[in-house]
Amino acid sequence: MEEKWLTLTQVAEEAGLSEITVKRYANLYDRYLQYRIFGRYKRYTPETVNLMIHISSLDQNGLTINEISEKLKNDYSAFMAVGNAKSYRVLVPLMILVNLLELLVKAMRQITVAFEYISAQEEELNKLREELKQMRRRLEKAEAFQKNTDKELSNKSSQSWWKRVFSK
């Protein structure tokens, strides 16, 4: 499938910005744009539209050119040349990596919380098992005591009534 490459006029239309503004941004922030040179003309990738909108919002928020450059430098990594360095540049957004890392950290925290919960449940289960063992021991002792008592009572009941009364 053929890649879609846009002129700055098309980028301006899609971004909803004036062509002059987009050209100014393209000149100021050239190193952050993905483009390819076709003959004498530069063509830009569709991702350039979003980048221009982002730059415009930073500009409207009152950031200076240096501040915008610094923000773009932090948000996007340097270009990696692919093939002929003059004709093609690839932008690797750090924001995507940052978002993925944030999601990974969040997932790791959830896993940690789940493990802590499981560990607490395991401790509770072990305590309940120990209590069950103690209750079984008590029950065995009570049953043994009851058997001894029943045995003594049966021995006494088998004796005649006058031996039971006067044996004391």
PDB file of C-alpha atoms in Angstrom:
ATOM      1  CA  MET A   1       0.000   0.000   0.000  1.00  0.00           C
ATOM      2  CA  GLU A   2       1.313   3.415  -0.949  1.00  0.00           C
ATOM      3  CA  GLU A   3       2.017   5.859   1.852  1.00  0.00           C
ATOM      4  CA  LYS A   4       0.083   9.120   1.922  1.00  0.00           C
ATOM      5  CA  TRP A   5       2.244  12.224   1.839  1.00  0.00           C
ATOM      6  CA  LEU A   6       0.788  15.706   2.335  1.00  0.00           C
ATOM      7  CA  THR A   7       1.825  19.178   1.275  1.00  0.00           C
ATOM      8  CA  LEU A   8       1.890  21.936   3.882  1.00  0.00           C
ATOM      9  CA  THR A   9      -1.291  23.317   2.320  1.00  0.00           C
ATOM     10  CA  GLN A  10      -3.043  19.988   2.921  1.00  0.00           C
ATOM     11  CA  VAL A  11      -1.615  19.816   6.455  1.00  0.00           C
ATOM     12  CA  ALA A  12      -2.957  23.334   7.130  1.00  0.00           C
ATOM     13  CA  GLU A  13      -6.416  22.385   5.832  1.00  0.00           C
ATOM     14  CA  GLU A  14      -6.614  19.205   7.895  1.00  0.00           C
ATOM     15  CA  ALA A  15      -5.285  20.930  11.019  1.00  0.00           C
ATOM     16  CA  GLY A  16      -7.651  23.878  10.618  1.00  0.00           C
ATOM     17  CA  LEU A  17      -4.761  26.354  10.725  1.00  0.00           C
ATOM     18  CA  SER A  18      -3.687  29.042   8.307  1.00  0.00           C
ATOM     19  CA  GLU A  19      -1.141  28.025   5.698  1.00  0.00           C
ATOM     20  CA  ILE A  20       1.224  30.811   6.775  1.00  0.00           C
ATOM     21  CA  THR A  21       1.142  29.588  10.379  1.00  0.00           C
ATOM     22  CA  VAL A  22       1.822  25.999   9.324  1.00  0.00           C
ATOM     23  CA  LYS A  23       4.741  27.093   7.127  1.00  0.00           C
ATOM     24  CA  ARG A  24       6.154  29.127  10.011  1.00  0.00           C
ATOM     25  CA  TYR A  25       5.860  26.126  12.347  1.00  0.00           C
ATOM     26  CA  ALA A  26       7.449  23.891   9.688  1.00  0.00           C
ATOM     27  CA  ASN A  27      10.435  26.244   9.446  1.00  0.00           C
ATOM     28  CA  LEU A  28      10.798  26.667  13.213  1.00  0.00           C
ATOM     29  CA  TYR A  29      10.289  23.036  14.213  1.00  0.00           C
ATOM     30  CA  ASP A  30      11.615  21.249  11.115  1.00  0.00           C
ATOM     31  CA  ARG A  31      13.600  18.674  13.081  1.00  0.00           C
ATOM     32  CA  TYR A  32      10.430  17.323  14.718  1.00  0.00           C
ATOM     33  CA  LEU A  33       8.515  16.810  11.462  1.00  0.00           C
ATOM     34  CA  GLN A  34       8.381  13.664   9.395  1.00  0.00           C
ATOM     35  CA  TYR A  35       8.850  14.435   5.748  1.00  0.00           C
ATOM     36  CA  ARG A  36      10.220  13.153   2.510  1.00  0.00           C
ATOM     37  CA  ILE A  37      11.627  15.138  -0.355  1.00  0.00           C
ATOM     38  CA  PHE A  38      10.031  14.456  -3.728  1.00  0.00           C
ATOM     39  CA  GLY A  39      12.143  16.334  -6.243  1.00  0.00           C
ATOM     40  CA  ARG A  40      12.108  19.949  -5.062  1.00  0.00           C
ATOM     41  CA  TYR A  41       9.117  19.551  -2.750  1.00  0.00           C
ATOM     42  CA  LYS A  42       8.788  18.325   0.802  1.00  0.00           C
ATOM     43  CA  ARG A  43       5.852  16.091   1.591  1.00  0.00           C
ATOM     44  CA  TYR A  44       4.774  15.399   5.159  1.00  0.00           C
ATOM     45  CA  THR A  45       3.219  12.366   6.818  1.00  0.00           C
ATOM     46  CA  PRO A  46      -0.384  12.512   8.098  1.00  0.00           C
ATOM     47  CA  GLU A  47       0.965  12.520  11.680  1.00  0.00           C
ATOM     48  CA  THR A  48       2.269  16.022  10.961  1.00  0.00           C
ATOM     49  CA  VAL A  49      -1.322  17.304  11.216  1.00  0.00           C
ATOM     50  CA  ASN A  50      -1.541  16.261  14.880  1.00  0.00           C
ATOM     51  CA  LEU A  51       1.901  17.671  15.590  1.00  0.00           C
ATOM     52  CA  MET A  52       0.930  21.026  14.052  1.00  0.00           C
ATOM     53  CA  ILE A  53      -2.232  21.117  16.174  1.00  0.00           C
ATOM     54  CA  HIS A  54      -0.109  20.340  19.243  1.00  0.00           C
ATOM     55  CA  ILE A  55       2.395  23.086  18.378  1.00  0.00           C
ATOM     56  CA  SER A  56      -0.465  25.530  17.778  1.00  0.00           C
ATOM     57  CA  SER A  57      -1.993  24.789  21.190  1.00  0.00           C
ATOM     58  CA  LEU A  58       1.388  25.294  22.864  1.00  0.00           C
ATOM     59  CA  ASP A  59       1.809  28.579  20.965  1.00  0.00           C
ATOM     60  CA  GLN A  60      -1.677  29.735  21.980  1.00  0.00           C
ATOM     61  CA  ASN A  61      -0.865  28.928  25.611  1.00  0.00           C
ATOM     62  CA  GLY A  62       1.846  31.584  25.418  1.00  0.00           C
ATOM     63  CA  LEU A  63       4.929  29.381  25.274  1.00  0.00           C
ATOM     64  CA  THR A  64       7.988  30.824  23.571  1.00  0.00           C
ATOM     65  CA  ILE A  65       9.716  29.203  20.606  1.00  0.00           C
ATOM     66  CA  ASN A  66      12.432  27.846  22.904  1.00  0.00           C
ATOM     67  CA  GLU A  67       9.872  26.489  25.363  1.00  0.00           C
ATOM     68  CA  ILE A  68       7.937  24.810  22.549  1.00  0.00           C
ATOM     69  CA  SER A  69      11.175  23.342  21.166  1.00  0.00           C
ATOM     70  CA  GLU A  70      12.090  22.049  24.611  1.00  0.00           C
ATOM     71  CA  LYS A  71       8.615  20.528  25.050  1.00  0.00           C
ATOM     72  CA  LEU A  72       8.807  18.871  21.623  1.00  0.00           C
ATOM     73  CA  LYS A  73      12.295  17.626  22.428  1.00  0.00           C
ATOM     74  CA  ASN A  74      10.961  16.037  25.610  1.00  0.00           C
ATOM     75  CA  ASP A  75       7.846  14.654  23.910  1.00  0.00           C
ATOM     76  CA  TYR A  76       9.535  13.312  20.792  1.00  0.00           C
ATOM     77  CA  SER A  77      12.885  11.648  20.381  1.00  0.00           C
ATOM     78  CA  ALA A  78      15.418  12.675  17.805  1.00  0.00           C
ATOM     79  CA  PHE A  79      14.913  11.474  14.277  1.00  0.00           C
ATOM     80  CA  MET A  80      16.503   8.292  13.088  1.00  0.00           C
ATOM     81  CA  ALA A  81      17.674   8.451   9.525  1.00  0.00           C
ATOM     82  CA  VAL A  82      16.308   5.702   7.337  1.00  0.00           C
ATOM     83  CA  GLY A  83      17.759   5.269   3.881  1.00  0.00           C
ATOM     84  CA  ASN A  84      18.849   8.595   2.478  1.00  0.00           C
ATOM     85  CA  ALA A  85      18.964  10.998   5.424  1.00  0.00           C
ATOM     86  CA  LYS A  86      18.085  13.973   3.218  1.00  0.00           C
ATOM     87  CA  SER A  87      14.943  12.411   1.823  1.00  0.00           C
ATOM     88  CA  TYR A  88      13.280  10.612   4.704  1.00  0.00           C
ATOM     89  CA  ARG A  89      12.973  11.086   8.458  1.00  0.00           C
ATOM     90  CA  VAL A  90      11.184   8.954  11.002  1.00  0.00           C
ATOM     91  CA  LEU A  91       9.686  10.409  14.167  1.00  0.00           C
ATOM     92  CA  VAL A  92       9.532   8.127  17.185  1.00  0.00           C
ATOM     93  CA  PRO A  93       7.149   9.685  19.692  1.00  0.00           C
ATOM     94  CA  LEU A  94       8.338   9.310  23.230  1.00  0.00           C
ATOM     95  CA  MET A  95       4.833  10.061  24.437  1.00  0.00           C
ATOM     96  CA  ILE A  96       3.702   6.672  23.154  1.00  0.00           C
ATOM     97  CA  LEU A  97       6.515   5.004  25.073  1.00  0.00           C
ATOM     98  CA  VAL A  98       5.765   7.087  28.170  1.00  0.00           C
ATOM     99  CA  ASN A  99       2.086   6.131  27.992  1.00  0.00           C
ATOM    100  CA  LEU A 100       2.989   2.477  27.579  1.00  0.00           C
ATOM    101  CA  LEU A 101       5.367   2.664  30.528  1.00  0.00           C
ATOM    102  CA  GLU A 102       2.692   4.364  32.632  1.00  0.00           C
ATOM    103  CA  LEU A 103       0.258   1.595  31.730  1.00  0.00           C
ATOM    104  CA  LEU A 104       2.912  -0.982  32.578  1.00  0.00           C
ATOM    105  CA  VAL A 105       3.583   0.677  35.948  1.00  0.00           C
ATOM    106  CA  LYS A 106      -0.153   0.796  36.642  1.00  0.00           C
ATOM    107  CA  ALA A 107      -0.492  -2.882  35.743  1.00  0.00           C
ATOM    108  CA  MET A 108       2.486  -3.760  37.947  1.00  0.00           C
ATOM    109  CA  ARG A 109       0.907  -1.848  40.853  1.00  0.00           C
ATOM    110  CA  GLN A 110      -2.347  -3.730  40.346  1.00  0.00           C
ATOM    111  CA  ILE A 111      -0.447  -7.011  40.265  1.00  0.00           C
ATOM    112  CA  THR A 112       1.378  -6.030  43.467  1.00  0.00           C
ATOM    113  CA  VAL A 113      -1.928  -5.176  45.151  1.00  0.00           C
ATOM    114  CA  ALA A 114      -3.366  -8.490  43.977  1.00  0.00           C
ATOM    115  CA  PHE A 115      -0.361 -10.389  45.355  1.00  0.00           C
ATOM    116  CA  GLU A 116      -0.647  -8.549  48.672  1.00  0.00           C
ATOM    117  CA  TYR A 117      -4.337  -9.437  48.824  1.00  0.00           C
ATOM    118  CA  ILE A 118      -3.596 -13.068  47.993  1.00  0.00           C
ATOM    119  CA  SER A 119      -0.858 -13.123  50.638  1.00  0.00           C
ATOM    120  CA  ALA A 120      -3.233 -11.703  53.246  1.00  0.00           C
ATOM    121  CA  GLN A 121      -5.863 -14.277  52.269  1.00  0.00           C
ATOM    122  CA  GLU A 122      -3.256 -17.027  52.532  1.00  0.00           C
ATOM    123  CA  GLU A 123      -2.303 -15.879  56.043  1.00  0.00           C
ATOM    124  CA  GLU A 124      -5.965 -15.804  57.043  1.00  0.00           C
ATOM    125  CA  LEU A 125      -6.452 -19.289  55.608  1.00  0.00           C
ATOM    126  CA  ASN A 126      -3.446 -20.588  57.579  1.00  0.00           C
ATOM    127  CA  LYS A 127      -4.851 -19.055  60.787  1.00  0.00           C
ATOM    128  CA  LEU A 128      -8.211 -20.681  60.141  1.00  0.00           C
ATOM    129  CA  ARG A 129      -6.532 -24.045  59.498  1.00  0.00           C
ATOM    130  CA  GLU A 130      -4.658 -23.753  62.803  1.00  0.00           C
ATOM    131  CA  GLU A 131      -7.892 -22.878  64.633  1.00  0.00           C
ATOM    132  CA  LEU A 132      -9.574 -25.883  63.016  1.00  0.00           C
ATOM    133  CA  LYS A 133      -6.748 -28.163  64.228  1.00  0.00           C
ATOM    134  CA  GLN A 134      -7.104 -26.791  67.766  1.00  0.00           C
ATOM    135  CA  MET A 135     -10.872 -27.274  67.696  1.00  0.00           C
ATOM    136  CA  ARG A 136     -10.445 -30.862  66.493  1.00  0.00           C
ATOM    137  CA  ARG A 137      -8.003 -31.542  69.354  1.00  0.00           C
ATOM    138  CA  ARG A 138     -10.485 -30.089  71.854  1.00  0.00           C
ATOM    139  CA  LEU A 139     -13.278 -32.152  70.325  1.00  0.00           C
ATOM    140  CA  GLU A 140     -11.165 -35.331  70.567  1.00  0.00           C
ATOM    141  CA  LYS A 141     -10.402 -34.554  74.237  1.00  0.00           C
ATOM    142  CA  ALA A 142     -14.084 -33.866  74.929  1.00  0.00           C
ATOM    143  CA  GLU A 143     -15.099 -37.112  73.190  1.00  0.00           C
ATOM    144  CA  ALA A 144     -12.477 -39.066  75.165  1.00  0.00           C
ATOM    145  CA  PHE A 145     -13.703 -37.497  78.416  1.00  0.00           C
ATOM    146  CA  GLN A 146     -17.294 -38.316  77.501  1.00  0.00           C
ATOM    147  CA  LYS A 147     -16.366 -41.936  76.734  1.00  0.00           C
ATOM    148  CA  ASN A 148     -14.601 -42.268  80.093  1.00  0.00           C
ATOM    149  CA  THR A 149     -17.558 -40.720  81.882  1.00  0.00           C
ATOM    150  CA  ASP A 150     -20.014 -42.967  80.031  1.00  0.00           C
ATOM    151  CA  LYS A 151     -17.852 -45.996  80.858  1.00  0.00           C
ATOM    152  CA  GLU A 152     -17.751 -45.098  84.555  1.00  0.00           C
ATOM    153  CA  LEU A 153     -21.493 -44.515  84.601  1.00  0.00           C
ATOM    154  CA  SER A 154     -22.165 -47.797  82.846  1.00  0.00           C
ATOM    155  CA  ASN A 155     -19.926 -49.618  85.358  1.00  0.00           C
ATOM    156  CA  LYS A 156     -21.752 -48.036  88.256  1.00  0.00           C
ATOM    157  CA  SER A 157     -25.160 -48.684  86.735  1.00  0.00           C
ATOM    158  CA  SER A 158     -24.325 -52.372  86.276  1.00  0.00           C
ATOM    159  CA  GLN A 159     -23.739 -52.689  90.040  1.00  0.00           C
ATOM    160  CA  SER A 160     -26.681 -53.278  92.313  1.00  0.00           C
ATOM    161  CA  TRP A 161     -28.320 -50.248  93.834  1.00  0.00           C
ATOM    162  CA  TRP A 162     -27.301 -51.039  97.403  1.00  0.00           C
ATOM    163  CA  LYS A 163     -23.561 -51.335  96.376  1.00  0.00           C
ATOM    164  CA  ARG A 164     -23.749 -47.997  94.664  1.00  0.00           C
ATOM    165  CA  VAL A 165     -25.260 -46.299  97.681  1.00  0.00           C
ATOM    166  CA  PHE A 166     -23.136 -47.947 100.372  1.00  0.00           C
ATOM    167  CA  SER A 167     -19.819 -48.106  98.514  1.00  0.00           C
ATOM    168  CA  LYS A 168     -19.052 -44.568  99.401  1.00  0.00           C
TER     169      LYS A 168
END
